[in-house]
Amino acid sequence: MTKPTVFVPHTIPDKALHRLHATCEVIYRDLRSEPTQTELADGLRGAKGMVCYGKISVRESLLEAAPQLEVVSNIAVGFDNFDLAAMQAHWVSGTNTPGVLTETTADLAFALLMAAARRIPEADAYVKSGQWQKWVPDLMVGSDVYGKTIGIVGMGRIGEAVARRALGFGMTIVYHNRRRQPNAELALGAVYRASLEELLGESDFVVLLTPLTKHTFHLIGEDELCRMKRNAWIINVARGAVLDESALMKALDGGWIAGAGLDVYEEEPLPANHPLLSRPNVVMLPHIGSATVATRENMALTAVDNIIAYFSGRRPPNLVNPDVWERRFGQSAERMKE
Ligand code: 8YV
């Protein structure tokens, strides 16, 4: 049987590449840079599948240039890089990597929260630049974390993992989500807030963990930032566009909030001279929520397993648009092959 051709447009961990090679013909662009549109179209010529990071936009123009493409396997839990309507129209399945990055991303979210509250990057720079000449009582004083209220916006897997960490810090946990999450309420004592406004008004730390969709685009804008406490922090580890960055600038300028911890931005990488870069009360990371060696390898392996399942006639475990798979293969095909 001929092996299906799969395009991988950037370097992935060796273990994942080897696993892919066993069942697929692989076109491998072993580079860490983002591919250009031309490189993508060239690589996809003849490919039925693609395994890629969530930075690759899977939109109409790409799908038109790759008519034989059947499946795109994201090495990411977020899939806002997928135009689901265009994928549906072209019968292209999409998969993601939920679960394997939950704890790693929650670690980072909490690290960012603590770094912002306790001014860790600022203090580190202060010491290393030789400015620490004497100790004074108000040197680098920050905000307490222990015993404060954390407001989690988007209580999915990562939200729950952040809540577990917050419990260890004796925090009160409130959350806002499309649906109530009984597990978070029973196991973690998280209190549901149907109203986002209510959560914003009571939280000392607002942590954004919601996927980016048309409903969550600029979920946090001027009105929302205005409702936050003046000594509260906003932490974004979701997607940049969930938080309106110009509204955030206004909030920082006006002293509406204490500051922010950001791992994601409306434009990535952040353009030079971006106004947020000069703010001491904003801790900024380069989108590294899932960036540990082990987790990145597990994400790539999960993505490869999704595509191997697809081409061996099994339903991929992490389909994000199952309708397309069902339309192509039918429910009966699924039952026969399982
Ligand atoms: C990815 C992420 O590394 O999984 C996600 O949704 O944000 C990150 O873990 C990034 O999207 C690149 O694929």
Short mmCIF file of C-alpha atoms in Angstrom, two decimals, residues 21 27 91 105 324 328:
data_model
loop_
_atom_site.label_atom_id
_atom_site.label_comp_id
_atom_site.label_asym_id
_atom_site.label_seq_id
_atom_site.Cartn_x
_atom_site.Cartn_y
_atom_site.Cartn_z
CA HIS A 21 8.15 8.15 9.02
CA ILE A 27 8.13 16.07 3.27
CA TRP A 91 -13.60 18.56 3.49
CA THR A 105 0.64 25.75 30.73
CA VAL A 324 -15.99 16.61 8.24
CA ARG A 328 -15.98 11.72 4.45
#
